[in-house]
mmCIF file of C-alpha atoms in Angstrom:
data_model
loop_
_atom_site.group_PDB
_atom_site.id
_atom_site.type_symbol
_atom_site.label_atom_id
_atom_site.label_comp_id
_atom_site.label_asym_id
_atom_site.label_seq_id
_atom_site.Cartn_x
_atom_site.Cartn_y
_atom_site.Cartn_z
ATOM 1 C CA MET D 1 106.427 32.362 202.174
ATOM 2 C CA ALA D 2 110.146 31.368 202.489
ATOM 3 C CA THR D 3 112.391 34.332 201.853
ATOM 4 C CA ARG D 4 115.593 33.639 199.995
ATOM 5 C CA ALA D 5 117.793 32.984 203.469
ATOM 6 C CA GLU D 6 115.465 30.515 204.365
ATOM 7 C CA VAL D 7 115.546 28.877 201.341
ATOM 8 C CA VAL D 8 119.042 28.758 201.443
ATOM 9 C CA SER D 9 119.278 27.345 205.103
ATOM 10 C CA GLY D 10 116.606 24.800 204.346
ATOM 11 C CA PRO D 11 117.785 20.887 203.759
ATOM 12 C CA GLY D 12 120.449 20.485 201.251
ATOM 13 C CA ALA D 13 122.180 24.067 201.902
ATOM 14 C CA GLY D 14 125.364 23.226 200.566
ATOM 15 C CA GLU D 15 124.414 22.216 197.213
ATOM 16 C CA SER D 16 122.235 25.498 197.079
ATOM 17 C CA LEU D 17 122.805 27.392 193.228
ATOM 18 C CA PHE D 18 121.634 30.606 196.163
ATOM 19 C CA ALA D 19 123.606 32.370 197.805
ATOM 20 C CA VAL D 20 122.425 34.444 200.726
ATOM 21 C CA GLU D 21 122.160 37.443 199.467
ATOM 22 C CA THR D 22 123.561 40.562 202.228
ATOM 23 C CA VAL D 23 122.441 44.680 201.889
ATOM 24 C CA ASP D 24 125.021 46.239 201.958
ATOM 25 C CA PRO D 25 123.428 50.428 203.871
ATOM 26 C CA ILE D 26 125.339 52.664 202.010
ATOM 27 C CA SER D 27 125.445 51.483 198.245
ATOM 28 C CA ASP D 28 121.985 50.406 198.654
ATOM 29 C CA ALA D 29 120.201 53.317 200.788
ATOM 30 C CA MET D 30 116.749 52.858 199.730
ATOM 31 C CA THR D 31 115.803 56.748 198.761
ATOM 32 C CA ILE D 32 112.429 57.896 199.637
ATOM 33 C CA SER D 33 111.138 60.170 196.871
ATOM 34 C CA PRO D 34 109.343 63.642 197.721
ATOM 35 C CA TYR D 35 106.441 62.972 195.845
ATOM 36 C CA SER D 36 103.205 59.700 195.802
ATOM 37 C CA THR D 37 102.873 58.009 193.303
ATOM 38 C CA MET D 38 98.309 57.780 192.236
ATOM 39 C CA THR D 39 96.807 55.128 191.631
ATOM 40 C CA LYS D 40 92.657 55.301 192.225
ATOM 41 C CA ARG D 41 91.070 56.284 189.582
ATOM 42 C CA ALA D 42 88.720 58.919 191.710
ATOM 43 C CA ASP D 43 92.011 60.838 192.528
ATOM 44 C CA PHE D 44 92.248 60.953 188.641
ATOM 45 C CA VAL D 45 89.155 62.088 188.533
ATOM 46 C CA ALA D 46 89.133 64.867 190.901
ATOM 47 C CA ALA D 47 92.606 66.217 189.618
ATOM 48 C CA ASN D 48 91.066 66.755 186.911
ATOM 49 C CA GLY D 49 88.413 69.366 187.986
ATOM 50 C CA GLY D 50 92.213 71.842 188.588
ATOM 51 C CA LEU D 51 94.000 73.635 186.400
ATOM 52 C CA ARG D 52 94.785 72.022 182.970
ATOM 53 C CA VAL D 53 98.110 73.115 181.339
ATOM 54 C CA ALA D 54 98.866 72.302 177.188
ATOM 55 C CA ARG D 55 101.434 71.547 176.052
ATOM 56 C CA PRO D 56 102.625 69.929 172.526
ATOM 57 C CA GLY D 57 103.625 66.418 173.929
ATOM 58 C CA PHE D 58 101.379 66.374 177.139
ATOM 59 C CA VAL D 59 98.680 68.171 179.032
ATOM 60 C CA LEU D 60 99.641 68.603 183.111
ATOM 61 C CA LEU D 61 96.600 68.467 185.219
ATOM 62 C CA ALA D 62 97.702 70.066 188.782
ATOM 63 C CA LYS D 63 94.807 70.906 191.350
ATOM 64 C CA ALA D 64 95.077 70.734 195.498
ATOM 65 C CA ASN D 65 94.733 68.085 197.319
ATOM 66 C CA GLY D 66 94.176 69.125 201.017
ATOM 67 C CA GLY D 67 97.558 68.944 202.725
ATOM 68 C CA GLN D 68 98.275 65.209 200.781
ATOM 69 C CA GLY D 69 101.866 65.960 199.556
ATOM 70 C CA MET D 70 102.797 66.381 196.219
ATOM 71 C CA ARG D 71 101.635 62.943 194.291
ATOM 72 C CA ALA D 72 102.088 62.287 190.342
ATOM 73 C CA GLY D 73 100.520 59.893 188.368
ATOM 74 C CA ILE D 74 100.519 59.530 184.577
ATOM 75 C CA THR D 75 97.565 58.309 182.050
ATOM 76 C CA VAL D 76 98.525 57.694 178.692
ATOM 77 C CA THR D 77 95.564 56.447 176.408
ATOM 78 C CA LYS D 78 94.427 53.863 173.990
ATOM 79 C CA LYS D 79 94.437 56.174 171.031
ATOM 80 C CA ILE D 80 98.137 57.226 171.633
ATOM 81 C CA GLY D 81 99.468 53.929 170.116
ATOM 82 C CA ASN D 82 99.852 50.451 171.147
ATOM 83 C CA ALA D 83 101.544 48.738 174.392
ATOM 84 C CA VAL D 84 104.704 49.086 173.386
ATOM 85 C CA VAL D 85 103.720 52.778 172.673
ATOM 86 C CA ARG D 86 102.397 53.329 175.507
ATOM 87 C CA ASN D 87 104.386 52.302 178.238
ATOM 88 C CA ARG D 88 107.579 53.760 176.575
ATOM 89 C CA MET D 89 105.785 57.228 176.590
ATOM 90 C CA LYS D 90 104.949 56.450 180.572
ATOM 91 C CA ARG D 91 108.801 55.624 181.138
ATOM 92 C CA ARG D 92 109.704 58.976 179.346
ATOM 93 C CA PHE D 93 107.030 60.924 181.164
ATOM 94 C CA ARG D 94 108.142 58.710 184.934
ATOM 95 C CA ALA D 95 111.352 59.876 184.523
ATOM 96 C CA LEU D 96 110.885 63.779 183.562
ATOM 97 C CA LEU D 97 108.672 63.371 187.041
ATOM 98 C CA ARG D 98 110.947 62.172 188.768
ATOM 99 C CA GLU D 99 113.570 64.882 187.404
ATOM 100 C CA MET D 100 111.336 66.982 187.748
ATOM 101 C CA LEU D 101 109.014 67.466 190.042
ATOM 102 C CA PRO D 102 111.491 67.571 193.699
ATOM 103 C CA GLU D 103 112.150 70.545 192.145
ATOM 104 C CA HIS D 104 110.156 72.471 190.419
ATOM 105 C CA GLY D 105 106.549 70.698 191.332
ATOM 106 C CA LEU D 106 103.998 71.924 193.123
ATOM 107 C CA ALA D 107 103.642 71.003 197.220
ATOM 108 C CA ASP D 108 100.417 69.910 198.517
ATOM 109 C CA THR D 109 98.804 69.186 195.201
ATOM 110 C CA ASP D 110 98.081 66.761 192.499
ATOM 111 C CA HIS D 111 100.013 66.457 188.976
ATOM 112 C CA VAL D 112 98.516 64.601 185.874
ATOM 113 C CA LEU D 113 100.646 64.217 182.792
ATOM 114 C CA ILE D 114 97.928 63.021 180.138
ATOM 115 C CA GLY D 115 99.792 61.959 176.863
ATOM 116 C CA ARG D 116 99.349 63.339 174.101
ATOM 117 C CA GLU D 117 100.157 61.526 170.161
ATOM 118 C CA ASN D 118 103.321 63.964 170.001
ATOM 119 C CA GLY D 119 104.488 63.267 173.456
ATOM 120 C CA VAL D 120 106.116 59.894 172.259
ATOM 121 C CA GLU D 121 109.074 60.805 169.040
ATOM 122 C CA ARG D 122 109.363 64.564 171.069
ATOM 123 C CA ASP D 123 112.972 65.009 171.645
ATOM 124 C CA PHE D 124 113.699 64.292 175.763
ATOM 125 C CA THR D 125 114.930 67.770 176.273
ATOM 126 C CA LEU D 126 112.465 69.587 175.048
ATOM 127 C CA LEU D 127 109.315 67.021 177.261
ATOM 128 C CA ARG D 128 112.023 68.660 180.068
ATOM 129 C CA ASP D 129 111.695 71.957 179.211
ATOM 130 C CA GLU D 130 107.864 72.054 178.211
ATOM 131 C CA LEU D 131 107.565 69.990 182.298
ATOM 132 C CA LEU D 132 109.243 73.135 183.442
ATOM 133 C CA ALA D 133 107.245 75.375 181.163
ATOM 134 C CA ALA D 134 104.431 73.839 182.175
ATOM 135 C CA LEU D 135 104.771 73.768 185.561
ATOM 136 C CA GLY D 136 105.435 77.256 186.420
ATOM 137 C CA ARG D 137 101.951 78.610 184.702
ATOM 138 C CA ALA D 138 100.507 76.089 187.069
ATOM 139 C CA GLN D 139 102.404 77.689 189.964
ATOM 140 C CA ALA D 140 101.318 80.830 188.509
ATOM 141 C CA GLY D 141 97.771 79.495 187.748
ATOM 142 C CA LYS D 142 97.601 80.490 184.751
ATOM 143 C CA GLY D 143 96.437 77.074 182.974
ATOM 144 C CA ASP D 144 92.508 76.552 181.498
ATOM 145 C CA PRO D 145 90.345 75.954 183.039
ATOM 146 C CA PRO D 146 88.065 72.729 184.036
ATOM 147 C CA ARG D 147 86.651 71.160 181.447
ATOM 148 C CA SER D 148 82.903 72.211 181.994
ATOM 149 C CA GLN D 149 80.969 69.127 182.748
ATOM 150 C CA ARG D 150 77.778 71.290 180.370
ATOM 151 C CA GLY D 151 76.721 68.178 178.313
ATOM 152 C CA ARG D 152 77.088 65.325 179.750
ATOM 153 C CA LYS D 153 74.687 63.649 180.883
ATOM 154 C CA ARG D 154 74.849 60.431 182.942
ATOM 155 C CA GLY D 155 73.063 58.164 185.052
ATOM 156 C CA PRO D 156 73.994 56.577 187.697
ATOM 157 C CA GLY D 157 75.897 53.832 187.167
ATOM 158 C CA GLN D 158 76.192 55.373 183.148
ATOM 159 C CA ARG D 159 80.036 54.731 182.202
ATOM 160 C CA GLY D 160 79.821 55.507 178.242
ATOM 161 C CA ALA D 161 77.821 57.717 176.276
ATOM 162 C CA ALA D 162 75.000 54.657 176.096
ATOM 163 C CA LYS D 163 73.300 55.441 172.553
ATOM 164 C CA THR D 164 69.670 55.094 172.628
ATOM 165 C CA ALA D 165 68.011 53.401 168.495
ATOM 166 C CA ALA D 166 65.388 56.197 168.303
ATOM 167 C CA PRO D 167 61.870 53.986 167.133
ATOM 168 C CA ARG D 168 61.357 52.765 163.103
ATOM 169 C CA ALA D 169 58.220 54.204 161.394
ATOM 170 C CA ALA D 170 56.432 51.283 159.786
ATOM 171 C CA GLY D 171 57.004 50.567 156.117
ATOM 172 C CA ALA D 172 59.861 53.075 156.311
#
């Protein structure tokens, strides 16, 4: 694929609508994020085995990741609302994480925010205070323990709760 500079310098360059873009190193300096984003399902499943700190707007999962640095992930399920509502909640969570994790996040820990229904209309400053309190509780180890796997008997390859129909008695 051609870069924008190659398109401008090609045949008919004098008539091009594109201008050569230059990057000003002072104003457009790239910043390196102090945390990375979790994208793999296995990372989210592993974080689910960590400490849980519940707040009215979200649930924070925190689990040490064995030296992979500070990582963050966001989960908002369909029961929260339609795509517009879920995306708005994810944008708010990303802004919270960008603001709070560099200073208050736990080192070498995976942080996962799970959205709750109250989090959509909740005041942003209230969410910020809740995240600060949740990170403090997680750092002190005062969250709820991981959820038990009791009652979850799933065979290999079964993702959902597969129900088997009971055999019907004849004539019933």
